[in-house]
Short mmCIF file of N, CA, C and O in Angstrom, two decimals:
data_model
loop_
_atom_site.label_atom_id
_atom_site.label_comp_id
_atom_site.label_asym_id
_atom_site.label_seq_id
_atom_site.Cartn_x
_atom_site.Cartn_y
_atom_site.Cartn_z
N MET A 1 0.85 -1.17 0.00
CA MET A 1 0.00 0.00 0.00
C MET A 1 0.90 1.23 0.00
O MET A 1 1.87 1.32 0.73
N SER A 2 0.52 2.22 -0.82
CA SER A 2 1.29 3.46 -0.87
C SER A 2 0.71 4.46 0.14
O SER A 2 -0.38 4.26 0.68
N CYS A 3 1.47 5.51 0.36
CA CYS A 3 1.01 6.55 1.30
C CYS A 3 -0.26 7.23 0.79
O CYS A 3 -1.13 7.61 1.58
N ALA A 4 -0.40 7.38 -0.53
CA ALA A 4 -1.60 7.99 -1.10
C ALA A 4 -2.81 7.10 -0.85
O ALA A 4 -3.91 7.61 -0.54
N ASP A 5 -2.65 5.79 -0.99
CA ASP A 5 -3.76 4.86 -0.71
C ASP A 5 -4.14 4.93 0.77
O ASP A 5 -5.31 4.88 1.13
N TYR A 6 -3.11 5.04 1.63
CA TYR A 6 -3.36 5.13 3.07
C TYR A 6 -4.17 6.39 3.40
O TYR A 6 -5.11 6.35 4.17
N GLU A 7 -3.78 7.52 2.79
CA GLU A 7 -4.47 8.78 3.08
C GLU A 7 -5.94 8.72 2.67
O GLU A 7 -6.79 9.34 3.32
N ALA A 8 -6.25 7.97 1.63
CA ALA A 8 -7.64 7.83 1.21
C ALA A 8 -8.45 7.04 2.22
O ALA A 8 -9.66 7.23 2.36
N LEU A 9 -7.78 6.15 2.98
CA LEU A 9 -8.47 5.31 3.95
C LEU A 9 -8.34 5.80 5.40
O LEU A 9 -8.87 5.19 6.31
N LEU A 10 -7.61 6.89 5.60
CA LEU A 10 -7.31 7.36 6.95
C LEU A 10 -8.58 7.64 7.77
O LEU A 10 -8.70 7.18 8.91
N CYS A 11 -9.52 8.40 7.22
CA CYS A 11 -10.73 8.76 7.98
C CYS A 11 -11.51 7.51 8.39
O CYS A 11 -11.95 7.40 9.54
N ASP A 12 -11.67 6.58 7.45
CA ASP A 12 -12.40 5.36 7.78
C ASP A 12 -11.63 4.52 8.80
O ASP A 12 -12.24 3.87 9.65
N TYR A 13 -10.30 4.54 8.73
CA TYR A 13 -9.50 3.78 9.69
C TYR A 13 -9.66 4.35 11.10
O TYR A 13 -9.87 3.62 12.07
N VAL A 14 -9.57 5.65 11.23
CA VAL A 14 -9.68 6.29 12.55
C VAL A 14 -11.10 6.12 13.10
O VAL A 14 -11.29 5.90 14.30
N ASP A 15 -12.10 6.18 12.23
CA ASP A 15 -13.49 5.99 12.67
C ASP A 15 -13.82 4.53 12.95
O ASP A 15 -14.84 4.24 13.58
N GLY A 16 -12.99 3.60 12.46
CA GLY A 16 -13.26 2.18 12.65
C GLY A 16 -14.27 1.63 11.67
O GLY A 16 -14.96 0.66 11.97
N ASN A 17 -14.34 2.22 10.48
CA ASN A 17 -15.32 1.80 9.48
C ASN A 17 -14.74 0.96 8.35
O ASN A 17 -15.42 0.72 7.36
N LEU A 18 -13.49 0.52 8.48
CA LEU A 18 -12.87 -0.27 7.42
C LEU A 18 -13.24 -1.75 7.56
O LEU A 18 -13.51 -2.24 8.66
N THR A 19 -13.20 -2.42 6.42
CA THR A 19 -13.36 -3.88 6.47
C THR A 19 -12.11 -4.47 7.10
O THR A 19 -11.06 -3.81 7.20
N GLU A 20 -12.18 -5.71 7.50
CA GLU A 20 -11.04 -6.36 8.16
C GLU A 20 -9.82 -6.40 7.25
O GLU A 20 -8.71 -6.15 7.69
N ALA A 21 -10.03 -6.69 5.97
CA ALA A 21 -8.90 -6.77 5.03
C ALA A 21 -8.25 -5.39 4.86
O ALA A 21 -7.00 -5.28 4.89
N ASP A 22 -9.05 -4.35 4.69
CA ASP A 22 -8.48 -3.00 4.54
C ASP A 22 -7.80 -2.54 5.83
O ASP A 22 -6.76 -1.89 5.79
N ARG A 23 -8.37 -2.87 6.97
CA ARG A 23 -7.76 -2.49 8.24
C ARG A 23 -6.39 -3.13 8.40
O ARG A 23 -5.42 -2.48 8.82
N LEU A 24 -6.26 -4.41 8.02
CA LEU A 24 -4.97 -5.09 8.10
C LEU A 24 -3.96 -4.46 7.16
O LEU A 24 -2.77 -4.31 7.51
N LEU A 25 -4.39 -4.08 5.94
CA LEU A 25 -3.48 -3.41 5.00
C LEU A 25 -2.99 -2.08 5.57
O LEU A 25 -1.80 -1.75 5.48
N VAL A 26 -3.90 -1.31 6.16
CA VAL A 26 -3.51 -0.01 6.73
C VAL A 26 -2.57 -0.20 7.90
O VAL A 26 -1.54 0.49 8.01
N GLU A 27 -2.84 -1.15 8.79
CA GLU A 27 -1.96 -1.38 9.93
C GLU A 27 -0.59 -1.88 9.50
O GLU A 27 0.43 -1.52 10.10
N ARG A 28 -0.54 -2.68 8.45
CA ARG A 28 0.75 -3.14 7.91
C ARG A 28 1.54 -1.94 7.37
O ARG A 28 2.75 -1.82 7.58
N HIS A 29 0.84 -1.03 6.68
CA HIS A 29 1.50 0.17 6.16
C HIS A 29 1.99 1.05 7.31
O HIS A 29 3.08 1.61 7.25
N LEU A 30 1.16 1.20 8.34
CA LEU A 30 1.55 2.04 9.48
C LEU A 30 2.78 1.48 10.19
O LEU A 30 3.59 2.25 10.72
N ALA A 31 2.93 0.16 10.21
CA ALA A 31 4.09 -0.45 10.86
C ALA A 31 5.36 -0.17 10.08
O ALA A 31 6.45 -0.12 10.67
N SER A 32 5.24 0.04 8.76
CA SER A 32 6.43 0.25 7.95
C SER A 32 6.70 1.71 7.61
O SER A 32 7.78 2.03 7.10
N CYS A 33 5.77 2.60 7.86
CA CYS A 33 5.92 4.02 7.49
C CYS A 33 5.74 4.90 8.72
O CYS A 33 4.60 5.13 9.15
N PRO A 34 6.82 5.42 9.30
CA PRO A 34 6.69 6.24 10.50
C PRO A 34 5.94 7.57 10.26
O PRO A 34 5.26 8.06 11.16
N THR A 35 6.02 8.12 9.07
CA THR A 35 5.31 9.37 8.78
C THR A 35 3.80 9.16 8.82
O THR A 35 3.07 9.94 9.43
N CYS A 36 3.35 8.10 8.19
CA CYS A 36 1.91 7.81 8.19
C CYS A 36 1.44 7.38 9.58
O CYS A 36 0.30 7.67 9.96
N ALA A 37 2.30 6.71 10.34
CA ALA A 37 1.94 6.31 11.69
C ALA A 37 1.73 7.54 12.57
O ALA A 37 0.78 7.61 13.36
N ALA A 38 2.62 8.53 12.42
CA ALA A 38 2.47 9.78 13.18
C ALA A 38 1.20 10.51 12.74
O ALA A 38 0.46 11.07 13.57
N ASN A 39 0.91 10.47 11.44
CA ASN A 39 -0.30 11.09 10.92
C ASN A 39 -1.55 10.42 11.50
O ASN A 39 -2.50 11.09 11.88
N ALA A 40 -1.54 9.10 11.61
CA ALA A 40 -2.67 8.36 12.16
C ALA A 40 -2.85 8.68 13.65
O ALA A 40 -3.98 8.83 14.13
N ARG A 41 -1.74 8.79 14.38
CA ARG A 41 -1.83 9.15 15.81
C ARG A 41 -2.42 10.54 15.98
O ARG A 41 -3.27 10.77 16.86
N ASP A 42 -1.98 11.48 15.14
CA ASP A 42 -2.51 12.85 15.22
C ASP A 42 -4.01 12.88 14.90
O ASP A 42 -4.78 13.57 15.57
N ALA A 43 -4.41 12.13 13.88
CA ALA A 43 -5.82 12.10 13.51
C ALA A 43 -6.66 11.47 14.62
O ALA A 43 -7.75 11.96 14.94
N ALA A 44 -6.16 10.40 15.23
CA ALA A 44 -6.90 9.76 16.33
C ALA A 44 -6.99 10.69 17.53
O ALA A 44 -8.03 10.76 18.19
N ALA A 45 -5.90 11.43 17.82
CA ALA A 45 -5.92 12.37 18.94
C ALA A 45 -6.90 13.51 18.67
O ALA A 45 -7.63 13.94 19.57
N ALA A 46 -6.94 14.00 17.43
CA ALA A 46 -7.87 15.09 17.09
C ALA A 46 -9.31 14.61 17.21
O ALA A 46 -10.18 15.32 17.73
N LEU A 47 -9.58 13.40 16.75
CA LEU A 47 -10.93 12.85 16.86
C LEU A 47 -11.33 12.65 18.32
O LEU A 47 -12.46 12.95 18.71
N ALA A 48 -10.40 12.18 19.15
CA ALA A 48 -10.69 12.00 20.57
C ALA A 48 -10.98 13.35 21.24
O ALA A 48 -11.88 13.46 22.08
N PHE A 49 -10.21 14.36 20.85
CA PHE A 49 -10.45 15.70 21.40
C PHE A 49 -11.83 16.21 21.01
O PHE A 49 -12.56 16.78 21.83
N LEU A 50 -12.21 16.03 19.74
CA LEU A 50 -13.52 16.50 19.29
C LEU A 50 -14.66 15.77 19.99
O LEU A 50 -15.71 16.36 20.26
N ARG A 51 -14.46 14.52 20.31
CA ARG A 51 -15.50 13.78 21.01
C ARG A 51 -15.63 14.24 22.46
O ARG A 51 -16.70 14.15 23.05
N ARG A 52 -14.52 14.72 23.05
CA ARG A 52 -14.56 15.21 24.43
C ARG A 52 -15.07 16.64 24.53
O ARG A 52 -15.54 17.07 25.58
N ALA A 53 -14.96 17.38 23.46
CA ALA A 53 -15.36 18.80 23.49
C ALA A 53 -16.87 18.91 23.68
O ALA A 53 -17.64 18.11 23.15
N PRO A 54 -17.30 19.89 24.46
CA PRO A 54 -18.74 20.06 24.69
C PRO A 54 -19.43 20.56 23.42
O PRO A 54 -18.81 21.18 22.56
N GLU A 55 -20.70 20.26 23.34
CA GLU A 55 -21.51 20.71 22.21
C GLU A 55 -21.60 22.24 22.25
O GLU A 55 -21.91 22.81 23.30
N PRO A 56 -21.31 22.92 21.14
CA PRO A 56 -21.39 24.39 21.18
C PRO A 56 -22.83 24.86 21.30
O PRO A 56 -23.75 24.25 20.74
N GLU A 57 -23.01 25.92 22.06
CA GLU A 57 -24.33 26.52 22.25
C GLU A 57 -24.51 27.65 21.24
O GLU A 57 -23.66 28.53 21.15
N PRO A 58 -25.60 27.66 20.49
CA PRO A 58 -25.82 28.78 19.57
C PRO A 58 -26.16 30.03 20.36
O PRO A 58 -26.72 29.95 21.45
N PRO A 59 -25.84 31.21 19.83
CA PRO A 59 -26.21 32.45 20.52
C PRO A 59 -27.71 32.54 20.69
O PRO A 59 -28.49 32.03 19.87
N VAL A 60 -28.13 33.22 21.74
CA VAL A 60 -29.56 33.33 22.06
C VAL A 60 -30.33 34.04 20.94
O VAL A 60 -31.44 33.64 20.60
N HIS A 61 -29.73 35.03 20.34
CA HIS A 61 -30.42 35.84 19.34
C HIS A 61 -30.28 35.29 17.92
O HIS A 61 -30.72 35.92 16.97
N LEU A 62 -29.71 34.10 17.75
CA LEU A 62 -29.46 33.57 16.40
C LEU A 62 -30.75 33.34 15.63
O LEU A 62 -30.86 33.73 14.47
N VAL A 63 -31.74 32.73 16.25
CA VAL A 63 -33.01 32.45 15.55
C VAL A 63 -33.68 33.75 15.14
O VAL A 63 -34.15 33.87 14.00
N ASN A 64 -33.71 34.74 16.02
CA ASN A 64 -34.33 36.02 15.67
C ASN A 64 -33.59 36.70 14.53
O ASN A 64 -34.20 37.29 13.64
N THR A 65 -32.27 36.63 14.54
CA THR A 65 -31.48 37.24 13.47
C THR A 65 -31.76 36.56 12.14
O THR A 65 -31.92 37.23 11.11
N ILE A 66 -31.82 35.24 12.15
CA ILE A 66 -32.11 34.51 10.91
C ILE A 66 -33.50 34.85 10.40
O ILE A 66 -33.69 35.14 9.21
N LEU A 67 -34.49 34.83 11.29
CA LEU A 67 -35.85 35.13 10.86
C LEU A 67 -36.00 36.57 10.37
O LEU A 67 -36.76 36.84 9.44
N PHE A 68 -35.27 37.49 10.98
CA PHE A 68 -35.34 38.89 10.57
C PHE A 68 -34.75 39.10 9.18
O PHE A 68 -35.20 39.95 8.43
N ASN A 69 -33.75 38.30 8.81
CA ASN A 69 -33.06 38.48 7.54
C ASN A 69 -33.62 37.64 6.40
O ASN A 69 -33.11 37.70 5.29
N ILE A 70 -34.67 36.86 6.64
CA ILE A 70 -35.29 36.07 5.57
C ILE A 70 -36.11 37.02 4.71
O ILE A 70 -36.94 37.76 5.21
N PRO A 71 -35.91 36.98 3.40
CA PRO A 71 -36.71 37.87 2.54
C PRO A 71 -38.18 37.43 2.54
O PRO A 71 -38.49 36.24 2.54
N VAL A 72 -39.06 38.41 2.55
CA VAL A 72 -40.50 38.14 2.55
C VAL A 72 -40.98 38.08 1.11
O VAL A 72 -40.74 39.02 0.34
N PRO A 73 -41.66 36.99 0.70
CA PRO A 73 -42.16 36.93 -0.68
C PRO A 73 -43.19 38.03 -0.92
O PRO A 73 -44.01 38.34 -0.09
N GLY A 74 -43.11 38.63 -2.08
CA GLY A 74 -44.06 39.68 -2.44
C GLY A 74 -43.56 41.07 -2.14
O GLY A 74 -44.05 42.04 -2.68
N LEU A 75 -42.59 41.20 -1.24
CA LEU A 75 -42.02 42.52 -0.93
C LEU A 75 -40.75 42.70 -1.73
O LEU A 75 -39.92 41.79 -1.80
N PRO A 76 -40.58 43.86 -2.33
CA PRO A 76 -39.33 44.08 -3.07
C PRO A 76 -38.17 44.18 -2.10
O PRO A 76 -38.33 44.64 -0.96
N PRO A 77 -36.98 43.75 -2.51
CA PRO A 77 -35.83 43.89 -1.61
C PRO A 77 -35.52 45.36 -1.39
O PRO A 77 -35.77 46.21 -2.24
N THR A 78 -35.02 45.66 -0.23
CA THR A 78 -34.71 47.05 0.10
C THR A 78 -33.53 47.52 -0.73
O THR A 78 -32.53 46.82 -0.88
N ALA A 79 -33.69 48.70 -1.28
CA ALA A 79 -32.62 49.28 -2.08
C ALA A 79 -31.60 49.94 -1.16
O ALA A 79 -31.96 50.44 -0.09
N PRO A 80 -30.34 49.95 -1.55
CA PRO A 80 -29.36 50.64 -0.71
C PRO A 80 -29.67 52.12 -0.66
O PRO A 80 -30.07 52.73 -1.65
N CYS A 81 -29.52 52.70 0.51
CA CYS A 81 -29.88 54.10 0.68
C CYS A 81 -28.62 54.96 0.59
O CYS A 81 -27.50 54.49 0.62
N SER A 82 -28.86 56.25 0.51
CA SER A 82 -27.76 57.19 0.40
C SER A 82 -27.01 57.27 1.73
O SER A 82 -27.56 56.91 2.78
N PRO A 83 -25.78 57.76 1.71
CA PRO A 83 -25.02 57.88 2.97
C PRO A 83 -25.69 58.79 3.99
O PRO A 83 -25.62 58.54 5.19
N LEU A 84 -26.37 59.83 3.51
CA LEU A 84 -27.05 60.75 4.44
C LEU A 84 -28.19 60.02 5.16
O LEU A 84 -28.34 60.15 6.38
N VAL A 85 -28.98 59.27 4.40
CA VAL A 85 -30.08 58.52 5.00
C VAL A 85 -29.53 57.46 5.95
O VAL A 85 -30.09 57.23 7.03
N ALA A 86 -28.44 56.82 5.58
CA ALA A 86 -27.84 55.80 6.44
C ALA A 86 -27.37 56.41 7.76
O ALA A 86 -27.59 55.84 8.84
N ARG A 87 -26.74 57.59 7.71
CA ARG A 87 -26.29 58.25 8.94
C ARG A 87 -27.47 58.68 9.80
O ARG A 87 -27.46 58.54 11.02
N LEU A 88 -28.50 59.22 9.15
CA LEU A 88 -29.69 59.65 9.88
C LEU A 88 -30.38 58.46 10.54
O LEU A 88 -30.79 58.53 11.70
N THR A 89 -30.49 57.37 9.82
CA THR A 89 -31.10 56.16 10.37
C THR A 89 -30.29 55.63 11.54
O THR A 89 -30.85 55.20 12.55
N ALA A 90 -28.97 55.68 11.41
CA ALA A 90 -28.12 55.20 12.51
C ALA A 90 -28.30 56.06 13.76
O ALA A 90 -28.32 55.54 14.87
N ARG A 91 -28.45 57.36 13.58
CA ARG A 91 -28.64 58.24 14.73
C ARG A 91 -30.03 58.09 15.35
O ARG A 91 -30.20 58.25 16.56
N LEU A 92 -31.03 57.80 14.54
CA LEU A 92 -32.40 57.66 15.04
C LEU A 92 -32.73 56.24 15.48
O LEU A 92 -33.82 56.01 16.01
N ARG A 93 -31.83 55.31 15.27
CA ARG A 93 -32.11 53.91 15.60
C ARG A 93 -32.58 53.71 17.04
O ARG A 93 -33.53 52.98 17.27
N PRO A 94 -31.98 54.36 18.06
CA PRO A 94 -32.48 54.15 19.42
C PRO A 94 -33.93 54.62 19.60
O PRO A 94 -34.68 54.06 20.38
N PHE A 95 -34.34 55.65 18.84
CA PHE A 95 -35.70 56.18 18.97
C PHE A 95 -36.72 55.36 18.18
O PHE A 95 -37.91 55.52 18.37
N LEU A 96 -36.25 54.50 17.29
CA LEU A 96 -37.14 53.69 16.47
C LEU A 96 -37.39 52.32 17.09
O LEU A 96 -38.03 51.48 16.46
N GLN A 97 -36.90 52.11 18.29
CA GLN A 97 -37.12 50.83 18.96
C GLN A 97 -38.54 50.76 19.51
O GLN A 97 -39.10 51.78 19.93
N PRO A 98 -39.14 49.59 19.54
CA PRO A 98 -40.51 49.46 20.05
C PRO A 98 -40.65 49.92 21.50
O PRO A 98 -41.64 50.54 21.86
N ARG A 99 -39.65 49.66 22.34
CA ARG A 99 -39.79 50.07 23.74
C ARG A 99 -39.81 51.59 23.87
O ARG A 99 -40.46 52.13 24.75
N PHE A 100 -39.08 52.30 23.01
CA PHE A 100 -39.11 53.76 23.06
C PHE A 100 -40.48 54.28 22.60
O PHE A 100 -41.05 55.17 23.22
N ALA A 101 -41.00 53.69 21.55
CA ALA A 101 -42.32 54.11 21.06
C ALA A 101 -43.39 53.84 22.10
O ALA A 101 -44.27 54.67 22.33
N MET A 102 -43.33 52.69 22.75
CA MET A 102 -44.31 52.38 23.79
C MET A 102 -44.15 53.32 24.99
O MET A 102 -45.14 53.74 25.59
N GLY A 103 -42.91 53.65 25.32
CA GLY A 103 -42.68 54.59 26.41
C GLY A 103 -43.25 55.95 26.12
O GLY A 103 -43.87 56.59 26.99
N MET A 104 -43.07 56.41 24.88
CA MET A 104 -43.63 57.71 24.49
C MET A 104 -45.16 57.66 24.50
O MET A 104 -45.82 58.61 24.95
N ALA A 105 -45.72 56.56 24.03
CA ALA A 105 -47.18 56.44 24.02
C ALA A 105 -47.72 56.45 25.45
O ALA A 105 -48.74 57.10 25.73
N MET A 106 -47.05 55.77 26.35
CA MET A 106 -47.49 55.74 27.75
C MET A 106 -47.34 57.12 28.40
O MET A 106 -48.17 57.52 29.22
N THR A 107 -46.29 57.85 28.04
CA THR A 107 -46.10 59.20 28.58
C THR A 107 -47.23 60.12 28.12
O THR A 107 -47.81 60.87 28.92
N ILE A 108 -47.55 60.08 26.84
CA ILE A 108 -48.64 60.91 26.31
C ILE A 108 -49.96 60.53 26.96
O ILE A 108 -50.76 61.40 27.36
N LEU A 109 -50.19 59.24 27.10
CA LEU A 109 -51.41 58.78 27.75
C LEU A 109 -51.48 59.25 29.20
O LEU A 109 -52.53 59.71 29.67
N SER A 110 -50.36 59.18 29.92
CA SER A 110 -50.34 59.62 31.32
C SER A 110 -50.63 61.11 31.43
O SER A 110 -51.41 61.53 32.30
N PHE A 111 -49.98 61.93 30.58
CA PHE A 111 -50.23 63.36 30.63
C PHE A 111 -51.68 63.69 30.26
O PHE A 111 -52.30 64.58 30.85
N SER A 112 -52.22 62.99 29.28
CA SER A 112 -53.61 63.27 28.91
C SER A 112 -54.56 62.85 30.03
O SER A 112 -55.56 63.54 30.28
N MET A 113 -54.28 61.77 30.73
CA MET A 113 -55.12 61.37 31.86
C MET A 113 -55.02 62.37 33.01
O MET A 113 -56.03 62.72 33.63
N LEU A 114 -53.79 62.82 33.31
CA LEU A 114 -53.61 63.83 34.36
C LEU A 114 -54.35 65.11 34.02
O LEU A 114 -55.00 65.73 34.88
N ALA A 115 -54.26 65.54 32.77
CA ALA A 115 -54.96 66.75 32.36
C ALA A 115 -56.46 66.56 32.46
O ALA A 115 -57.19 67.46 32.91
N ARG A 116 -56.94 65.42 32.10
CA ARG A 116 -58.38 65.15 32.17
C ARG A 116 -58.86 65.16 33.62
O ARG A 116 -59.91 65.72 33.93
N PHE A 117 -58.08 64.52 34.53
CA PHE A 117 -58.48 64.50 35.94
C PHE A 117 -58.35 65.87 36.59
O PHE A 117 -59.06 66.18 37.54
N ALA A 118 -57.44 66.70 36.08
CA ALA A 118 -57.28 68.04 36.62
C ALA A 118 -58.33 69.00 36.07
O ALA A 118 -58.39 70.16 36.48
N GLY A 119 -59.11 68.54 35.12
CA GLY A 119 -60.16 69.38 34.57
C GLY A 119 -59.70 70.26 33.44
O GLY A 119 -60.37 71.22 33.08
N ILE A 120 -58.55 69.97 32.87
CA ILE A 120 -58.04 70.77 31.75
C ILE A 120 -58.48 70.09 30.46
O ILE A 120 -58.10 68.96 30.18
N GLY A 121 -59.27 70.78 29.68
CA GLY A 121 -59.72 70.25 28.41
C GLY A 121 -58.82 70.68 27.28
O GLY A 121 -58.05 71.66 27.40
N PRO A 122 -58.90 70.03 26.15
CA PRO A 122 -58.03 70.40 25.03
C PRO A 122 -58.31 71.81 24.50
O PRO A 122 -57.43 72.45 23.98
N ARG A 123 -59.51 72.32 24.70
CA ARG A 123 -59.85 73.66 24.22
C ARG A 123 -59.27 74.74 25.14
O ARG A 123 -59.19 75.90 24.77
N GLN A 124 -58.86 74.38 26.35
CA GLN A 124 -58.32 75.35 27.28
C GLN A 124 -56.83 75.58 27.09
O GLN A 124 -56.25 76.48 27.69
N ILE A 125 -56.17 74.77 26.27
CA ILE A 125 -54.72 74.91 26.05
C ILE A 125 -54.51 75.82 24.85
O ILE A 125 -55.00 75.58 23.75
N HIS A 126 -53.74 76.93 25.08
CA HIS A 126 -53.46 77.89 24.02
C HIS A 126 -51.96 78.10 23.94
O HIS A 126 -51.27 78.21 24.96
N PRO A 127 -51.43 78.21 22.74
CA PRO A 127 -50.00 78.54 22.61
C PRO A 127 -49.74 79.99 23.00
O PRO A 127 -50.59 80.86 22.81
N GLN A 128 -48.61 80.29 23.55
CA GLN A 128 -48.32 81.66 23.97
C GLN A 128 -47.33 82.30 23.07
O GLN A 128 -46.44 81.99 22.53
#
């Protein structure tokens, strides 16, 4: 067996998926070729490390990010905007958040309720 033949069978050898005849050929080659034997040890060590490594956890916001970036059928894709609009949007981004809009709505509602309970009607407010 040549080193090229061995490299083609390396993954199956390390995984233990070779037939008995192929496994014996690979082991015979490993006994006679120190370079391939070192390669097999490194591959087995890497596989053992990967099996010991914990399963990676996806970021919490990954699903929301993916769903947000899926194109909606029927809607045209957004066109790139001018640099001025991009800068303006970047500056206004904190104010365009739902929590800010809800906060402003609650503030307006609170002031209108206070004015109503205080007996101030909309017709009594005049600009100065």
